[in-house]
XYZ file of C-alpha atoms in Angstrom:
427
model
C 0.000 0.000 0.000
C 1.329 3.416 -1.226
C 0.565 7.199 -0.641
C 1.655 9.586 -3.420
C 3.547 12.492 -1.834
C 0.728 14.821 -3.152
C -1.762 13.549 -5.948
C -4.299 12.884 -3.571
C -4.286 8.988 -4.245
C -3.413 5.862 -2.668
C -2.103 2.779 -4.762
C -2.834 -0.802 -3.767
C -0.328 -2.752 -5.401
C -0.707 -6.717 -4.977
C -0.698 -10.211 -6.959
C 0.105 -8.466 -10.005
C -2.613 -5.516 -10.091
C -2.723 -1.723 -9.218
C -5.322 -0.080 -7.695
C -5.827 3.239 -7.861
C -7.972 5.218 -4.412
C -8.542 9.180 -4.898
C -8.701 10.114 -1.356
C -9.698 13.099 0.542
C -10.613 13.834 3.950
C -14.692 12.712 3.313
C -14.449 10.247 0.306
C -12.111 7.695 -0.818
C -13.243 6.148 -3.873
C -11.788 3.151 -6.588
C -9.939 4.977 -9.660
C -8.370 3.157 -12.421
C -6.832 -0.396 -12.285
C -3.628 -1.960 -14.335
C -1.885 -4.960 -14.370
C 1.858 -5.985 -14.595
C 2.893 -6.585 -17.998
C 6.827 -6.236 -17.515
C 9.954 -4.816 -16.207
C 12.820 -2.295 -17.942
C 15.485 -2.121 -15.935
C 14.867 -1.377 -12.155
C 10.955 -0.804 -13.076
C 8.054 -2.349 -12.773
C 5.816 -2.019 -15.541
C 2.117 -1.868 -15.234
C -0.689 -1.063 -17.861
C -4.111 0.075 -17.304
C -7.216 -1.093 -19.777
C -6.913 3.023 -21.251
C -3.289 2.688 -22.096
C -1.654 4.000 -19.430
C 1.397 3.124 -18.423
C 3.036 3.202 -14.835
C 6.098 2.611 -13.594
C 6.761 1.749 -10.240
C 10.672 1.931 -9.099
C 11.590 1.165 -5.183
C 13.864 2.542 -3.311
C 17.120 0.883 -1.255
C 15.567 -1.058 1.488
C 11.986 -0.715 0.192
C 10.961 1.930 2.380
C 9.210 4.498 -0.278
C 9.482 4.514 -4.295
C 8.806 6.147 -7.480
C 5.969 6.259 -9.813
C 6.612 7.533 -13.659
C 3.625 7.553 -15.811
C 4.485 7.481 -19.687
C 3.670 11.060 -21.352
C 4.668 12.908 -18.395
C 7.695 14.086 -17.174
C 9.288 14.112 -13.916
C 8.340 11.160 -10.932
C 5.992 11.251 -7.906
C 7.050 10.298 -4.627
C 5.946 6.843 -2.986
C 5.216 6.496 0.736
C 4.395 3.141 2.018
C 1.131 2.378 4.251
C 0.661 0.263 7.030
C -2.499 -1.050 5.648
C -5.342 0.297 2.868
C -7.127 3.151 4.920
C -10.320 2.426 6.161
C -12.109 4.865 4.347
C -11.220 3.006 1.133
C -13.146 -0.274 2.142
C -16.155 0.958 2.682
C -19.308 1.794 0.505
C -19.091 5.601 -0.519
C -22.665 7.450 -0.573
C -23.688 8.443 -4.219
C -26.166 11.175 -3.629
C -26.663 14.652 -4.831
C -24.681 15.539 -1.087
C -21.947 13.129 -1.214
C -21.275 14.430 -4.672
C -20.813 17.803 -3.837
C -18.888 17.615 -0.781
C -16.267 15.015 -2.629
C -15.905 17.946 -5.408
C -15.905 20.423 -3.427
C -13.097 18.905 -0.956
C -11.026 17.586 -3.958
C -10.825 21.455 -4.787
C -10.072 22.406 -1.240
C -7.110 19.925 -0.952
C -5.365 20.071 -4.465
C -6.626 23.293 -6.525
C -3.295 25.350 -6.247
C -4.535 29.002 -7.542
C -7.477 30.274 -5.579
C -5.259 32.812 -4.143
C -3.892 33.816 -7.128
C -7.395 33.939 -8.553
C -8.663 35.561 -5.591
C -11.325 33.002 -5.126
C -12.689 32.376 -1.695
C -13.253 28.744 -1.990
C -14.987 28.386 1.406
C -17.217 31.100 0.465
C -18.316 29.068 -2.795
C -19.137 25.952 -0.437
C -21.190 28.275 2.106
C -23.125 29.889 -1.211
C -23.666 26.411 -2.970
C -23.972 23.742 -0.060
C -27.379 25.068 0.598
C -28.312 24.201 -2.389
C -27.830 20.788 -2.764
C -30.097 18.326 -1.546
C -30.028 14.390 -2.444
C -32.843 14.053 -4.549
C -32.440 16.844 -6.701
C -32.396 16.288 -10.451
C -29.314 15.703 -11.883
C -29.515 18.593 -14.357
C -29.834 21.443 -11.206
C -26.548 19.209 -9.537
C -24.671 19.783 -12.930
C -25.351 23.609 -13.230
C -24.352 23.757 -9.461
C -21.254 22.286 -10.167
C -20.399 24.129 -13.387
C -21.402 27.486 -11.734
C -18.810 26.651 -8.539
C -15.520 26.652 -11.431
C -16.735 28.912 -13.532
C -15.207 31.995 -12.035
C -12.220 30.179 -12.393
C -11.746 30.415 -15.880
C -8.974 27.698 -15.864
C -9.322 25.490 -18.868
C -7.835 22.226 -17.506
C -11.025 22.414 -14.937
C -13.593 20.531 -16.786
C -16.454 17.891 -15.671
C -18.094 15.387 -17.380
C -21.601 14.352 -16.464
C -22.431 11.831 -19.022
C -25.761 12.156 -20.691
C -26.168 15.336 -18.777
C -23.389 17.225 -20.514
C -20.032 18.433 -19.919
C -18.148 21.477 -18.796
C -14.897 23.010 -20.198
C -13.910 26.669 -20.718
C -10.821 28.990 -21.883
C -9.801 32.392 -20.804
C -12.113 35.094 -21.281
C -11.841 36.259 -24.866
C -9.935 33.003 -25.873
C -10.894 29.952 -27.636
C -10.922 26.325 -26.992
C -8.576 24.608 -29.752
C -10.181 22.321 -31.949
C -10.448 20.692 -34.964
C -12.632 23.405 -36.793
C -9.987 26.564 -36.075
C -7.011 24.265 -36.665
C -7.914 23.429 -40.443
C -8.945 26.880 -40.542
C -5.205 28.174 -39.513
C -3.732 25.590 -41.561
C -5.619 26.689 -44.357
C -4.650 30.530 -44.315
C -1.204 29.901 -43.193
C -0.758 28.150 -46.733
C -2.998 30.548 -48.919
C -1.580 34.041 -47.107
C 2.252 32.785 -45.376
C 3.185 30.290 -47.797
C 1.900 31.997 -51.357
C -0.346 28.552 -52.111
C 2.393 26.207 -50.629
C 0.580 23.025 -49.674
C 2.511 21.504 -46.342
C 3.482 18.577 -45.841
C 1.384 16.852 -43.142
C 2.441 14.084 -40.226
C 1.596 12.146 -37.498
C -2.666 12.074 -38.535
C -2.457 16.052 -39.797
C -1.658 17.508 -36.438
C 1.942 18.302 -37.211
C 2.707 20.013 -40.726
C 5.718 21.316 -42.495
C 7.129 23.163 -45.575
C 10.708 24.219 -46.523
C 11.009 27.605 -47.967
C 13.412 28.244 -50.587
C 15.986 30.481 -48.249
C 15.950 27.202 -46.480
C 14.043 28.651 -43.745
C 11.411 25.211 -41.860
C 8.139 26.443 -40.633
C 7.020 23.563 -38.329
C 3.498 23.883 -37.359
C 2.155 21.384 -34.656
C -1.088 21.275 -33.130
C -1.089 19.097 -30.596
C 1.302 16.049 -28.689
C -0.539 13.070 -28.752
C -3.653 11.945 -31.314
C -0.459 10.923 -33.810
C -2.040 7.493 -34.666
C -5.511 6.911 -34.588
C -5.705 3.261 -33.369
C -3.499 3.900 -30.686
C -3.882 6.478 -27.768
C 0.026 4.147 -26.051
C 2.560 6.865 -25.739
C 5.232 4.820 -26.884
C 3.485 4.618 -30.430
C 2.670 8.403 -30.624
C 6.323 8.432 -29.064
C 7.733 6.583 -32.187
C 5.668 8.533 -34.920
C 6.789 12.097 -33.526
C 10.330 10.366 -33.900
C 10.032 9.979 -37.317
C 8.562 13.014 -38.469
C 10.881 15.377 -36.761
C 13.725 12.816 -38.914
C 12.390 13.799 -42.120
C 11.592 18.187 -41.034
C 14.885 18.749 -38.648
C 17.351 18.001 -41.367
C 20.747 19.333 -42.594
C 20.327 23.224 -44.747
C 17.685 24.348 -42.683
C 18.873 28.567 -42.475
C 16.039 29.611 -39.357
C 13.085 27.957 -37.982
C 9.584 28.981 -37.439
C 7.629 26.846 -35.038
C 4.160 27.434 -34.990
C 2.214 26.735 -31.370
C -0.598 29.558 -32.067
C -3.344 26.616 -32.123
C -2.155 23.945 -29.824
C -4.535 21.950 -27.584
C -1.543 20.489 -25.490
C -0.810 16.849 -24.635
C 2.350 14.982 -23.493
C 4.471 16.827 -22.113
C 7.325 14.420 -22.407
C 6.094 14.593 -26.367
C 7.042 18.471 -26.051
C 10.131 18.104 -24.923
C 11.273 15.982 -27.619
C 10.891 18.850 -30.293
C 12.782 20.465 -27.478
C 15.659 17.676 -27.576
C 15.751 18.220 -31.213
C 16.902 21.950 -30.910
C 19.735 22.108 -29.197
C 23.561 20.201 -28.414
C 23.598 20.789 -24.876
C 21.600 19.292 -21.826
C 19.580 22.154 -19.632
C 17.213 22.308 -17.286
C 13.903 23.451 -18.963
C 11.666 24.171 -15.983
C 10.477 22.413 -12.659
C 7.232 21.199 -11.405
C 5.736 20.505 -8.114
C 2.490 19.443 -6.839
C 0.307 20.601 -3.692
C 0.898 18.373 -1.187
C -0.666 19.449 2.340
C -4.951 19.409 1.941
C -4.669 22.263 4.680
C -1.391 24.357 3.653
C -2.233 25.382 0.166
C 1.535 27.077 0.667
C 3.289 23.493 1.187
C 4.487 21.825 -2.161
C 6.439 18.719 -2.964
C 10.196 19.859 -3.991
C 10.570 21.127 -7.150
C 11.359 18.683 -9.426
C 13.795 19.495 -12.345
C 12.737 18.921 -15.874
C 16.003 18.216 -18.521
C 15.621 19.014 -21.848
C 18.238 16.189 -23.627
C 19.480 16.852 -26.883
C 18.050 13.721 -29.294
C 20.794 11.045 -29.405
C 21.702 10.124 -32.726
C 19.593 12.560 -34.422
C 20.046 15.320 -36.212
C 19.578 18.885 -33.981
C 19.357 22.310 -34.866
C 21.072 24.777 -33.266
C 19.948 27.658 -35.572
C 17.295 30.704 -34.686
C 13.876 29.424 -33.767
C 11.396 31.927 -33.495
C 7.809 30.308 -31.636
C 4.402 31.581 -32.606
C 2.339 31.676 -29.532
C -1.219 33.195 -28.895
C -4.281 32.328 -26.026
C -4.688 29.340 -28.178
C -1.393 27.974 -26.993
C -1.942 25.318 -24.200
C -0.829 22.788 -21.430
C 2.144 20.823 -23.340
C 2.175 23.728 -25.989
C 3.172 25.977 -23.362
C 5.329 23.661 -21.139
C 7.400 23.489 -24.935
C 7.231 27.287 -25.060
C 8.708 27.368 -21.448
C 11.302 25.080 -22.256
C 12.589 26.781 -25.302
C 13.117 30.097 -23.095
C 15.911 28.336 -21.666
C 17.651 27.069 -24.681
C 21.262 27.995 -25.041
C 20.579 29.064 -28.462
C 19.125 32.127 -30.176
C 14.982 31.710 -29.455
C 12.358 34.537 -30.055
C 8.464 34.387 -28.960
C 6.251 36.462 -31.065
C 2.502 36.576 -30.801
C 0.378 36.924 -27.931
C -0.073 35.643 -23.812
C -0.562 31.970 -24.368
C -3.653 30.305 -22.222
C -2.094 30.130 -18.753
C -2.400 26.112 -17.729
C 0.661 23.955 -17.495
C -0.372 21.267 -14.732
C -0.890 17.382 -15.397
C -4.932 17.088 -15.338
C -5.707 15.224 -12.164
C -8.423 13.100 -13.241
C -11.210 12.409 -10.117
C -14.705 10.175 -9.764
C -17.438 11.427 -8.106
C -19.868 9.149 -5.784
C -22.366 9.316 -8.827
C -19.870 8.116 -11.587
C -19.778 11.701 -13.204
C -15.938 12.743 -13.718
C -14.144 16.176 -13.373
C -10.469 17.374 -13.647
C -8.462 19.865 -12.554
C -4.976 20.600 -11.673
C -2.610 20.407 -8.961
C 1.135 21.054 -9.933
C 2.898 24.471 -10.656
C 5.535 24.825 -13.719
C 8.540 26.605 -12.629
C 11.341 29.068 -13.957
C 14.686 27.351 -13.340
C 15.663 30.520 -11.238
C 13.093 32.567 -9.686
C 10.536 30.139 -9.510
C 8.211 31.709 -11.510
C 4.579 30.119 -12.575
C 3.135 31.559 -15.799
C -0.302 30.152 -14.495
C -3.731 32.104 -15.816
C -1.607 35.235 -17.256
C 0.215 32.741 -19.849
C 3.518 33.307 -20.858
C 4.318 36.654 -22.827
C 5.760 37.192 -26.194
C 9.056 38.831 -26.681
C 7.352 40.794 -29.536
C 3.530 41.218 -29.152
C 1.503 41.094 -32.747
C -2.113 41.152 -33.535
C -4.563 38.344 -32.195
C -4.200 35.200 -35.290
C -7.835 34.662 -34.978
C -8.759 38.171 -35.699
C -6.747 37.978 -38.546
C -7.886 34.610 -39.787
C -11.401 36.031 -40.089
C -10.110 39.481 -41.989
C -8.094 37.007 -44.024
C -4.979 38.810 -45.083
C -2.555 39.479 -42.724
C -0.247 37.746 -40.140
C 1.817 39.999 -38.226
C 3.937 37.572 -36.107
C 4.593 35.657 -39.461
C 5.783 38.137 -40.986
C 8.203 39.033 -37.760
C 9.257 35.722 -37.409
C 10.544 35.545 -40.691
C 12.262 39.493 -40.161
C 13.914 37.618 -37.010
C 15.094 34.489 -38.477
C 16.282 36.118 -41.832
C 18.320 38.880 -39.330
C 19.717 36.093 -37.135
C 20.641 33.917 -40.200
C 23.516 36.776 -41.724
C-alpha cells in the first residue's frame, strides 16, 4: 500500500494488479486499475485497460518509491502504508450531497490558484452547499457544479456528467482549440504565409511542415498526442513524432519557425522531444511541483527538475527558432514554449499571452460516476521560480490576435516578424 507524496491517491499494489484510491478527507473512492505486464530495468511495468502506463521503481531497502507515468515528465514520490485506509473499504454514498462535498473537498485539498485567482473557496461551499439536496435532479446538480468553477476560468477544470453534458472553458476572450480553427489556420497559413504552398502533413495532420526556398522550416504542430488513430500508447505516438521530426529537422535548414498559435496540449514528455531536437547541450527546462498538504495550500512537494536532452543520434538544430504563440497555446504547448526560453541558443516568442495552464490534469470520480479534472502542480522558472499560471507566458514581440486575422483574411503579423527575425539572425 502506497501514498503519493501529493496527488491525492493511494495505490494498492498486490498479486500483479494496481489499484488506484482518490482520497480526501470525506471520500475515498476506486480509480483506475492496471496490471503488470513487464519490467525495464529497475521498473516495474504496469498497464491500465486506457493505455496507461506506470512505472513503479523502489527505493534501497523498500521503504518508499517512485511512480513515472508514460507522457509525463518528472516522478511522484511513494510512501508506504501500514495497511489500505479504512475509508477506502467501505461503501461511498452516491447522492446529490456526497457528490458535492467530494468535489468540493477535492478542490479544497489540491486546486493550487485560488489565491492567485482571488477566489474564496470556502465562500463558494457556504453559497452552494445550501443548495444541494439528495434528490435533486441531476440537471440542477450539474449547473451547481459548473457554476462553482466557472469563475475560475482555468481550462484544464472541466467535468463530465455523461448524458447530462459536460463542462470546459478557456480564458475570457480566448478559444478552446479544436479541430474546426485548426484546419482553418492551416488553411490561411498556406494561402496568405506560404503563397499557395501546400505543407506537408504528419503524425494524422496535427503536425505540418514546408521548406522555404531560403531554407528557412516552418514547423506547425497542433497538438502532442492523437499521432495514430488506433493507438492512444505513448510509446506509439512516441515513435511517430520520432520519425517526423527525422524527415523536417534536417541538414540546410537557415532559421526555424515553429508554430504553437493553435495547440490543444498533450504529453508533455512529447514536447520536450521537439525540445531535444533543438539544441547540443543538456539544460534544465523548468520544474514542477504538486500541492501536497490538503490544509497548507503554501506546502508543495520539492521542485522537481525537468532536462531538456538533446536527441541522441539525431540530427539537432542549433539555428534561430522563433515560436508563434497566442491564447490558443496550451498545457504541453506551453510547457514546450517554457522550455525553449531556456535554450542555449538564439529563441524569439512572437505573438500573444498563451492560455495560462501547465499542470498534469488530475483526473477524479465522483460518488455518482460523473468525472471532473483539474490541476494540482505548478511549472517553474529554473531561477526565480516563476509560474506563468492564468496570465500565460508573454511574447518577446507582441503582434495582432491570429484569430482576428484569420477572419479578416490577409494578414499575419507575427509571421511576418518571425521571418524578419530568423532572416536577421541567419547573416
Amino acid at each position: 500500500m502506497w501514498r503519493l507524496d501529493g496527488y491525492g491517491t493511494v495505490l494498492s499494489i498486490e498479486d500483479g494488479r494496481l489499484q488506484e484510491y482518490q482520497a480526501t478527507a470525506v471520500s475515498c473512492l476506486r480509480g483506475d486499475t492496471a496490471r503488470r505486464t513487464g519490467r525495464a530495468g529497475n521498473s516495474v511495468i504496469y498497464t491500465g485497460d486506457d493505455a496507461t502506463v506506470y512505472r513503479i521503481r523502489s527505493a534501497a531497502g523498500g521503504a518508499g518509491a517512485t511512480l513515472h507515468l508514460d507522457g509525463s515528465v518528472g516522478d511522484r514520490r511513494l510512501r508506504r502504508l501500514p495497511a489500505l485506509p479504512a475509508r477506502c473499504a467501505k461503501a461511498a454514498p452516491t447522492g446529490a450531497l456526497a457528490t458535492f462535498e467530494v468535489f468540493w473537498q477535492t478542490f479544497e485539498e489540491n486546486y493550487p490558484f485560488f489565491a492567485a485567482k482571488k477566489i474564496d473557496w470556502q465562500a463558494v461551499r457556504d453559497r452552494y452547499r445550501t443548495l444541494a439536496y439528495d434528490g435533486m435532479p441531476d440537471t440542477e446538480l450539474f449547473a451547481l457544479l459548473r457554476e462553482m468553477v466557472l469563475p475560475l476560468y482555468d481550462a484544464h477544470v472541466g467535468v463530465d456528467a455523461g448524458d447530462i453534458g459536460g463542462f470546459g472553458q478557456s480564458r475570457p476572450g480566448t478559444v478552446i482549440p479544436g479541430p474546426g480553427i485548426d484546419q482553418r489556420a492551416q488553411r490561411f497559413v498556406e494561402q496568405h504565409d506560404l503563397a499557395g504552398m501546400r505543407l506537408r502533413t504528419f503524425a494524422n495532420g496535427r503536425i505540418g511542415y514546408a521548406r522555404l526556398p531560403d531554407g528557412t522550416g516552418y514547423l506547425r504542430i497542433s497538438g502532442f498526442g492523437g499521432y495514430d488513430g488506433t493507438s492512444r500508447a505513448y510509446a506509439r505516438n512516441n515513435a511517430i513524432l520520432d520519425q517526423t521530426l527525422s524527415q523536417v529537422i534536417r541538414p540546410g535548414l537557415r532559421g526555424l519557425v515553429l508554430d504553437l498559435r493553435i495547440n490543444g496540449g498533450g504529453s508533455d514528455a512529447l514536447a520536450l522531444q521537439v525540445a531535444g531536437r533543438l539544441t547540443d547541450r543538456a539544460y534544465v527546462g523548468y520544474a514542477k511541483r504538486a500541492r501536497n498538504d490538503p490544509a497548507d495550500p503554501g506546502r508543495h512537494t520539492r521542485p522537481q527538475p525537468v532536462l531538456v536532452q538533446p536527441a541522441a543520434d539525431r540530427f539537432r538544430y542549433t539555428g534561430p527558432v522563433a515560436v508563434l504563440i497566442g491564447a490558443e497555446t496550451y498545457s504541453a504547448g506551453e510547457t514546450l514554449t517554457q522550455a525553449l526560453m531556456q535554450r542555449p541558443l538564439r529563441t524569439v516568442r512572437i505573438g500573444q499571452n498563451t492560455q495560462g495552464v501547465f499542470s498534469d490534469v488530475l483526473e477524479r470520480i465522483l460518488p455518482n460516476v460523473w468525472t471532473f479534472g483539474l490541476p494540482n502542480e505548478e511549472y517553474l522558472t529554473p531561477s526565480g521560480g516563476k509560474t506563468f499560471d492564468g496570465e500565460g507566458i508573454p511574447p518577446d514581440i507582441r503582434t495582432g490576435n491570429f484569430l482576428q486575422e484569420i477572419a479578416k483574411g490577409n494578414h499575419d503579423s507575427a509571421y511576418a516578424q518571425a521571418l524578419a527575425v530568423i532572416r536577421r539572425h541567419a547573416e
